[in-house]
CSV table of C-alpha atoms in Angstrom, one decimal:
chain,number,residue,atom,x,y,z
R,256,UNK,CA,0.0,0.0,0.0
R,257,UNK,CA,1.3,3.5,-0.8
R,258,UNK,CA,0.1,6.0,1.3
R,259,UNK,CA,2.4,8.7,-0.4
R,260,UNK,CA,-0.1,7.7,-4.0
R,261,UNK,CA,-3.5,8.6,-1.7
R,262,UNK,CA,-2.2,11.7,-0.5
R,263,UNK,CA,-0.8,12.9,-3.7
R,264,UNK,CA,-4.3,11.8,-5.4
R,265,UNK,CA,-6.2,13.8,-2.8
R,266,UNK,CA,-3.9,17.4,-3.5
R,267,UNK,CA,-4.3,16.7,-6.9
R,268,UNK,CA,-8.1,16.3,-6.4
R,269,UNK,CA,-8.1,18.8,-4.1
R,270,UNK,CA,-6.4,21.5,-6.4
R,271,UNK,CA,-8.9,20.7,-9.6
R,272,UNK,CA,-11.6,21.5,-7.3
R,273,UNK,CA,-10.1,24.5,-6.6
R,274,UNK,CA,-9.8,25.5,-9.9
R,275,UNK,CA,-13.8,23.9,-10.9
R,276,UNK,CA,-14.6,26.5,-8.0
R,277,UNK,CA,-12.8,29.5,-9.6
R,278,UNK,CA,-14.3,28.9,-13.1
R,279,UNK,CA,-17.5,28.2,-11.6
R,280,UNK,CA,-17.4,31.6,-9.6
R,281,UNK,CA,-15.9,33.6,-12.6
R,282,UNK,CA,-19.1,32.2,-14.5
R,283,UNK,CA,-21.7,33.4,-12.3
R,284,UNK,CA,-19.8,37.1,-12.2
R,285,UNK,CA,-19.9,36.9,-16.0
R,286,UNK,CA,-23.6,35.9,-15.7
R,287,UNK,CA,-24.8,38.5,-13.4
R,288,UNK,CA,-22.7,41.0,-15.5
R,289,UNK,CA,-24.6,40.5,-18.3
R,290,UNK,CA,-28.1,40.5,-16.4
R,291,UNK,CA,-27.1,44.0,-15.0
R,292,UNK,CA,-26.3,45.2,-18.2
R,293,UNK,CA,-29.7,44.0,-20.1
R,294,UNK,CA,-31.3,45.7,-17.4
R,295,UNK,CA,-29.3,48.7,-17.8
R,296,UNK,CA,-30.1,48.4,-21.9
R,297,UNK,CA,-34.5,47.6,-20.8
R,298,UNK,CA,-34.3,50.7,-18.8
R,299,UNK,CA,-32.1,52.7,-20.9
R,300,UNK,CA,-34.9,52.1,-23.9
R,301,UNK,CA,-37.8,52.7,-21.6
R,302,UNK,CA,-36.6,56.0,-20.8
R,303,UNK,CA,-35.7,56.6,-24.5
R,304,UNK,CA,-39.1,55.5,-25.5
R,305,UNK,CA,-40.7,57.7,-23.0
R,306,UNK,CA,-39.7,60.7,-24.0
R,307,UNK,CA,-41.8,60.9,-28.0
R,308,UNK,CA,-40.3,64.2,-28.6
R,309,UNK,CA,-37.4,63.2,-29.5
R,310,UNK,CA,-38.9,60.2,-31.4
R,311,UNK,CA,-35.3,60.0,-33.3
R,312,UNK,CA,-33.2,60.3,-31.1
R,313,UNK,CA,-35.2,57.2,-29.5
R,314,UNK,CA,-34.9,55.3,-32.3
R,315,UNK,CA,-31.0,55.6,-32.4
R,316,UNK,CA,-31.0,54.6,-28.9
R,317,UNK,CA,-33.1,51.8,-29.4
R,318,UNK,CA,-30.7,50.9,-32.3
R,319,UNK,CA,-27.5,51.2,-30.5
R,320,UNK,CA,-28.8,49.3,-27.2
R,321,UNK,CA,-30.1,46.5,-29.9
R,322,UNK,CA,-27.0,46.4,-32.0
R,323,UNK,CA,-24.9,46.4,-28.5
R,324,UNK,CA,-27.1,43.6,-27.1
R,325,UNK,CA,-26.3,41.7,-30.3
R,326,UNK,CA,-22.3,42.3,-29.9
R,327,UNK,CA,-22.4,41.4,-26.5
R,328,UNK,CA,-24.4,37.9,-27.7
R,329,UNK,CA,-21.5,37.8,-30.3
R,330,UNK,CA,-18.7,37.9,-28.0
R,331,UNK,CA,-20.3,35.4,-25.5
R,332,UNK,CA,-22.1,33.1,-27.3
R,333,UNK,CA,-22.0,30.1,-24.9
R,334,UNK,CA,-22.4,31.6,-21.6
R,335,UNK,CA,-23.9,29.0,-19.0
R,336,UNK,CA,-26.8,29.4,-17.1
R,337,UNK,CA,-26.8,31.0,-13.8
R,338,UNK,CA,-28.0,27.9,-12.2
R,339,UNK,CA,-25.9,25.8,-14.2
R,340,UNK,CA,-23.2,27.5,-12.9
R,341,UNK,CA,-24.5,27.5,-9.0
R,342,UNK,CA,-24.8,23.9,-9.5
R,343,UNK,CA,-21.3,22.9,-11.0
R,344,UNK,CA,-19.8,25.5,-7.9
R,345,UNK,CA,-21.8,23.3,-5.1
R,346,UNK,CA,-20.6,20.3,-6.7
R,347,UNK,CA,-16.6,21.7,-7.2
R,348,UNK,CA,-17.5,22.5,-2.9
R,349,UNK,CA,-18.6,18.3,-2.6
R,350,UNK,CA,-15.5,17.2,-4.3
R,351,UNK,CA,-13.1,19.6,-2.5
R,352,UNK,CA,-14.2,18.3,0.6
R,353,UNK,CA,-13.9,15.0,-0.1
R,354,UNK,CA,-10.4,15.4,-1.4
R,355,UNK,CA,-9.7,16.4,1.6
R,356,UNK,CA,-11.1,14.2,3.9
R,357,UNK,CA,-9.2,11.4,1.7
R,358,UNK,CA,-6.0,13.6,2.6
R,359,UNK,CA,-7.0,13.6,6.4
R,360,UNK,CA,-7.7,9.3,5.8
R,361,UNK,CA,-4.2,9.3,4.5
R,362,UNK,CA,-2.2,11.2,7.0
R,363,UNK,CA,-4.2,9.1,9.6
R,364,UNK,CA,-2.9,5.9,8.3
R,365,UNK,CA,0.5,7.5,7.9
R,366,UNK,CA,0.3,8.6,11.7
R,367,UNK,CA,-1.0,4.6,12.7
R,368,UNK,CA,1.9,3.1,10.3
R,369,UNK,CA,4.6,5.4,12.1
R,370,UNK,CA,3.1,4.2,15.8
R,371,UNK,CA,2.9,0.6,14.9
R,372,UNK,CA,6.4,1.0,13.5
R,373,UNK,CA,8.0,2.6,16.4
């Protein structure tokens, strides 16, 4: 039995959690990002809407904020869902904790081997 193979398998475990945890977190900032911003580009166009004085003006802004919209959708075509996202992060959390209570199993056994030893 190597006990140096179970500990080395739980960092390595450990450390693609972390990372599943960062791109998971970076995901759901991109995603609320994005929400903000259509809400800025609804609310923008309401206000531009609103006022019928300046019915061209309005329709410019209503043009940029649907041509920006668009780019934005260009750029980012395969953002995941919000709750896609909060999903994979609890999961990333599972695994990380379970990397490290293999860690913990392994240094335990270490610790017994040494006693037994000595």
């Amino acid at each position: 039995m190597n006990i140096q193979s179970a500990s080395y398998s739980g960092l390595q475990g450990l450390q693609r959690a972390s990372a599943g945890v960062t791109e998971a977190t970076l995901d759901i900032n991109r995603q609320a990002q994005a929400s903000q911003q259509a809400r800025q580009d609804v609310s923008q166009q309401n206000v531009a809407q609103q006022n019928s004085a300046q019915q061209n003006e309005t329709q410019q802004a209503v043009t940029a904020a649907d041509n920006s919209a668009q780019a934005r959708a260009v750029q980012n075509p395969a953002q995941p869902e919000l709750t896609d996202s909060l999903v994979r992060l609890n999961s990333e959390e599972r695994n990380a904790q379970a990397n490290v209570r293999s860690i913990q199993t392994a240094d335990q056994v270490l610790g017994s081997v040494i006693d037994i030893r000595v």
